[in-house]
Tab-separated table of C-alpha atoms in Angstrom:
chain	number	residue	atom	x	y	z
A	1	ALA	CA	7.806	3.397	-16.858
A	2	GLN	CA	6.562	0.347	-15.075
A	3	SER	CA	3.081	-1.011	-15.020
A	4	VAL	CA	1.656	-4.020	-12.885
A	5	THR	CA	-1.286	-6.295	-14.059
A	6	GLN	CA	-3.144	-8.432	-11.851
A	7	LEU	CA	-5.235	-10.454	-14.354
A	8	ASP	CA	-7.797	-11.658	-11.903
A	9	SER	CA	-9.981	-9.323	-9.977
A	10	GLN	CA	-11.443	-12.152	-7.947
A	11	VAL	CA	-10.258	-15.599	-7.336
A	12	PRO	CA	-12.820	-17.917	-5.399
A	13	VAL	CA	-11.242	-21.085	-4.010
A	14	PHE	CA	-12.270	-23.663	-1.497
A	15	GLU	CA	-10.948	-23.771	2.121
A	16	GLU	CA	-7.741	-25.901	2.347
A	17	ALA	CA	-7.202	-25.769	-1.561
A	18	PRO	CA	-4.037	-24.249	-3.198
A	19	VAL	CA	-4.222	-20.809	-4.666
A	20	GLU	CA	-2.176	-18.798	-7.057
A	21	LEU	CA	-2.850	-15.083	-7.489
A	22	ARG	CA	-0.989	-13.860	-10.685
A	23	CYS	CA	0.932	-10.670	-11.132
A	24	ASN	CA	2.828	-9.477	-14.197
A	25	TYR	CA	4.866	-6.335	-14.565
A	26	SER	CA	6.572	-4.379	-17.505
A	27	SER	CA	9.706	-2.586	-16.744
A	28	SER	CA	12.959	-1.780	-18.866
A	29	VAL	CA	15.163	-1.758	-15.781
A	30	SER	CA	15.691	-3.962	-12.591
A	31	VAL	CA	12.751	-3.926	-10.305
A	32	TYR	CA	11.868	-4.769	-6.737
A	33	LEU	CA	8.576	-6.567	-6.153
A	34	PHE	CA	6.107	-6.693	-3.428
A	35	TRP	CA	2.964	-8.354	-2.494
A	36	TYR	CA	0.680	-6.688	0.165
A	37	VAL	CA	-2.464	-7.878	1.854
A	38	GLN	CA	-5.447	-5.775	2.837
A	39	TYR	CA	-7.835	-7.286	5.210
A	40	PRO	CA	-11.496	-5.769	5.426
A	41	ASN	CA	-11.470	-2.294	6.930
A	42	GLN	CA	-7.649	-2.344	7.647
A	43	GLY	CA	-4.487	-1.054	6.246
A	44	LEU	CA	-2.110	-2.725	4.046
A	45	GLN	CA	0.509	-5.393	5.287
A	46	LEU	CA	3.550	-6.404	3.556
A	47	LEU	CA	3.429	-10.305	2.629
A	48	LEU	CA	6.750	-10.608	1.093
A	49	LYS	CA	9.101	-8.894	-1.269
A	50	TYR	CA	11.813	-9.664	-3.820
A	51	LEU	CA	14.968	-7.317	-3.955
A	52	SER	CA	17.565	-9.616	-5.176
A	53	GLY	CA	18.998	-13.236	-4.770
A	54	SER	CA	16.826	-16.328	-4.651
A	55	THR	CA	13.945	-16.145	-6.978
A	56	LEU	CA	11.616	-18.054	-4.576
A	57	VAL	CA	10.634	-15.760	-1.614
A	58	LYS	CA	8.799	-16.857	1.318
A	59	GLY	CA	6.599	-14.522	3.375
A	60	ILE	CA	4.174	-14.320	6.296
A	61	ASN	CA	1.091	-16.561	6.789
A	62	GLY	CA	2.454	-19.466	4.578
A	63	PHE	CA	2.649	-17.519	1.379
A	64	GLU	CA	5.382	-17.620	-1.093
A	65	ALA	CA	6.139	-16.096	-4.439
A	66	GLU	CA	8.383	-16.728	-7.579
A	67	PHE	CA	10.238	-14.059	-9.559
A	68	ASN	CA	10.493	-14.990	-13.092
A	69	LYS	CA	12.457	-12.495	-15.052
A	70	SER	CA	11.982	-13.999	-18.376
A	71	GLN	CA	8.138	-14.086	-17.948
A	72	THR	CA	8.035	-10.637	-16.095
A	73	SER	CA	6.023	-12.461	-13.454
A	74	PHE	CA	5.758	-12.452	-9.686
A	75	HIS	CA	2.772	-14.849	-8.780
A	76	LEU	CA	1.851	-15.339	-5.186
A	77	ARG	CA	1.022	-18.971	-3.982
A	78	LYS	CA	-0.310	-20.644	-0.907
A	79	PRO	CA	-0.531	-24.537	-0.617
A	80	SER	CA	-3.687	-24.464	1.531
A	81	VAL	CA	-5.799	-21.463	2.241
A	82	HIS	CA	-7.879	-20.692	5.305
A	83	ILE	CA	-11.041	-18.782	5.755
A	84	SER	CA	-8.848	-15.982	7.394
A	85	ASP	CA	-7.039	-15.329	4.057
A	86	THR	CA	-10.115	-13.634	2.767
A	87	ALA	CA	-8.834	-10.270	1.861
A	88	GLU	CA	-7.631	-8.087	-1.066
A	89	TYR	CA	-4.102	-8.840	-2.320
A	90	PHE	CA	-2.053	-6.094	-4.194
A	91	CYS	CA	1.152	-6.668	-6.203
A	92	ALA	CA	3.542	-3.673	-6.420
A	93	VAL	CA	6.699	-2.806	-8.247
A	94	SER	CA	9.321	-0.031	-7.742
A	95	ALA	CA	12.412	0.761	-9.840
A	96	ALA	CA	14.953	3.402	-10.185
A	97	ASP	CA	13.583	5.143	-13.218
A	98	SER	CA	10.456	5.926	-11.267
A	99	ASN	CA	12.337	7.147	-8.161
A	100	TYR	CA	11.362	3.909	-6.423
A	101	GLN	CA	7.690	4.982	-5.938
A	102	LEU	CA	5.416	1.931	-5.628
A	103	ILE	CA	3.440	1.159	-8.852
A	104	TRP	CA	0.382	-1.038	-7.844
A	105	GLY	CA	-1.848	-3.576	-9.493
A	106	ALA	CA	-5.439	-3.261	-9.378
A	107	GLY	CA	-5.557	-5.957	-6.621
A	108	THR	CA	-7.157	-9.394	-6.630
A	109	LYS	CA	-9.935	-10.171	-4.057
A	110	LEU	CA	-9.381	-13.678	-2.646
A	111	ILE	CA	-12.784	-15.362	-1.668
A	112	ILE	CA	-12.396	-18.543	0.367
A	113	LYS	CA	-15.542	-20.861	0.187
A	114	PRO	CA	-16.239	-23.052	3.102
B	1	ASP	CA	8.537	-0.547	17.609
B	2	THR	CA	7.813	-1.611	13.929
B	3	GLU	CA	4.506	0.201	13.563
B	4	VAL	CA	3.014	3.171	11.810
B	5	THR	CA	0.326	4.653	14.089
B	6	GLN	CA	-2.535	6.743	12.603
B	7	THR	CA	-5.183	8.847	14.405
B	8	PRO	CA	-7.916	9.068	14.329
B	9	LYS	CA	-9.294	5.725	12.952
B	10	HIS	CA	-12.540	7.329	11.667
B	11	LEU	CA	-13.443	11.060	10.915
B	12	VAL	CA	-16.737	12.607	9.840
B	13	MET	CA	-16.393	16.074	8.821
B	14	GLY	CA	-18.599	18.677	7.150
B	15	MET	CA	-17.448	20.677	3.964
B	16	THR	CA	-16.630	23.693	5.928
B	17	ASN	CA	-14.393	22.069	8.843
B	18	LYS	CA	-10.671	22.061	9.145
B	19	LYS	CA	-9.338	18.836	10.535
B	20	SER	CA	-6.064	17.050	10.707
B	21	LEU	CA	-4.910	13.465	10.383
B	22	LYS	CA	-1.800	12.318	12.250
B	23	CYS	CA	0.705	9.688	11.480
B	24	GLU	CA	3.641	8.632	13.687
B	25	GLN	CA	6.603	6.019	13.358
B	26	HIS	CA	9.555	5.186	15.560
B	27	MET	CA	11.533	3.013	13.271
B	28	GLY	CA	13.931	5.604	12.250
B	29	HIS	CA	12.620	5.694	8.741
B	30	ARG	CA	13.386	8.843	6.800
B	31	ALA	CA	10.767	8.889	4.243
B	32	MET	CA	6.964	9.069	4.888
B	33	TYR	CA	4.117	9.086	2.597
B	34	TRP	CA	0.425	9.927	2.397
B	35	TYR	CA	-1.809	7.709	0.260
B	36	LYS	CA	-5.589	7.846	-0.611
B	37	GLN	CA	-7.510	4.693	-1.186
B	38	LYS	CA	-10.963	4.589	-2.487
B	39	ALA	CA	-12.992	1.303	-2.152
B	40	LYS	CA	-11.850	-1.673	-4.180
B	41	LYS	CA	-8.996	0.214	-5.676
B	42	PRO	CA	-5.304	0.363	-5.027
B	43	PRO	CA	-3.790	3.246	-3.142
B	44	GLU	CA	-2.930	6.586	-4.772
B	45	LEU	CA	0.185	8.435	-3.805
B	46	MET	CA	-0.584	11.906	-2.529
B	47	PHE	CA	2.529	13.325	-0.841
B	48	VAL	CA	6.196	12.080	-0.065
B	49	TYR	CA	8.372	13.438	2.592
B	50	SER	CA	12.080	12.371	2.270
B	51	TYR	CA	14.404	13.709	5.255
B	52	GLU	CA	11.481	16.003	6.119
B	53	LYS	CA	11.395	17.656	2.712
B	54	LEU	CA	8.466	17.532	0.539
B	55	SER	CA	9.946	15.711	-2.755
B	56	ILE	CA	6.778	14.963	-4.512
B	57	ASN	CA	3.714	17.070	-4.730
B	58	GLU	CA	1.522	15.568	-7.430
B	59	SER	CA	-1.842	17.170	-8.553
B	60	VAL	CA	-3.519	16.941	-5.280
B	61	PRO	CA	-6.026	19.717	-4.551
B	62	SER	CA	-4.882	22.620	-2.209
B	63	ARG	CA	-7.513	21.551	0.204
B	64	PHE	CA	-5.151	18.963	1.321
B	65	SER	CA	-1.854	20.259	2.980
B	66	PRO	CA	0.823	18.041	4.146
B	67	GLU	CA	3.189	18.739	7.273
B	68	CYS	CA	6.232	17.113	8.537
B	69	PRO	CA	7.143	18.458	11.881
B	70	ASN	CA	10.107	16.003	12.470
B	71	SER	CA	11.258	12.828	11.034
B	72	SER	CA	8.854	10.748	13.162
B	73	LEU	CA	5.650	12.726	12.607
B	74	LEU	CA	3.510	13.449	9.450
B	75	ASN	CA	0.290	15.393	9.429
B	76	LEU	CA	-2.333	15.930	6.754
B	77	HIS	CA	-4.327	19.100	7.264
B	78	LEU	CA	-7.933	18.993	5.552
B	79	HIS	CA	-9.949	22.103	4.756
B	80	ALA	CA	-13.131	22.565	2.777
B	81	LEU	CA	-13.225	19.033	1.494
B	82	GLN	CA	-15.772	17.731	-0.908
B	83	PRO	CA	-17.789	14.576	-0.559
B	84	GLU	CA	-15.722	12.865	-3.179
B	85	ASP	CA	-12.794	13.176	-0.851
B	86	SER	CA	-14.353	10.514	1.367
B	87	ALA	CA	-11.797	7.522	1.427
B	88	LEU	CA	-9.341	5.688	3.417
B	89	TYR	CA	-6.311	7.760	4.143
B	90	LEU	CA	-3.144	5.697	4.610
B	91	CYS	CA	0.129	6.809	6.043
B	92	ALA	CA	3.372	4.775	5.310
B	93	SER	CA	7.128	4.938	5.940
B	94	SER	CA	10.240	3.378	4.454
B	95	GLN	CA	13.910	3.500	5.498
B	96	THR	CA	14.741	5.820	2.561
B	97	GLN	CA	12.524	7.103	-0.303
B	98	GLY	CA	11.044	4.005	-2.158
B	99	GLY	CA	13.447	1.662	-0.607
B	100	TYR	CA	12.808	-2.060	0.276
B	101	GLY	CA	9.097	-1.958	0.966
B	102	TYR	CA	6.941	0.302	3.034
B	103	THR	CA	5.302	-0.204	6.375
B	104	PHE	CA	1.654	1.162	6.441
B	105	GLY	CA	-0.567	2.283	9.242
B	106	SER	CA	-4.183	0.915	9.443
B	107	GLY	CA	-5.608	4.162	8.035
B	108	THR	CA	-8.164	6.835	8.718
B	109	ARG	CA	-11.615	6.354	7.275
B	110	LEU	CA	-12.741	9.775	6.342
B	111	THR	CA	-16.270	10.696	5.558
B	112	VAL	CA	-17.157	14.211	4.208
B	113	VAL	CA	-20.786	15.254	4.702
């Protein structure tokens, strides 16, 4: 069975600085990987996903993530954050042995300091 | 149309009321989901409909009753809820069950008084 670990519950960063949100997963089979963003009082929006192919995945709003199979990681990065990026970010994984249900990390709150 | 639409956006109900949450998508997706999300937590899967058939029914209390009238619509009927059921209820859809990422609606904020 899979599990997802988001090591940081909160990440404070200054505006226009780079940011990395960490996500590690455990699985014995091939996985699909996702990052979702949830702005205050809203639903979840897909930022990006890794299904196969290139390990560097580009998403919306200038975010990208890199799939690292050997380290079982899928960290999310942005070179320069804005106040509008303040949100909760969830990493999720799905795989055949769990019927492709999404397994969620606990979430990381990104706090942008002016 | 690339959206999942949920109504109502907010709902306050008493513990003896019966209400329904509605969800609609027109993307041709054949799997639809109900999730419950408490504050500062990831969403928890409640129900899955795949090709209009309930394929997962986890240990969700019977006061929650899902219904899938057709491939575009998903309802969640609520009856005799408890205050601890107050949460954000999210609907999602995907092309097939679990495939390639889900599209989420903006949710219904439910408060049980």
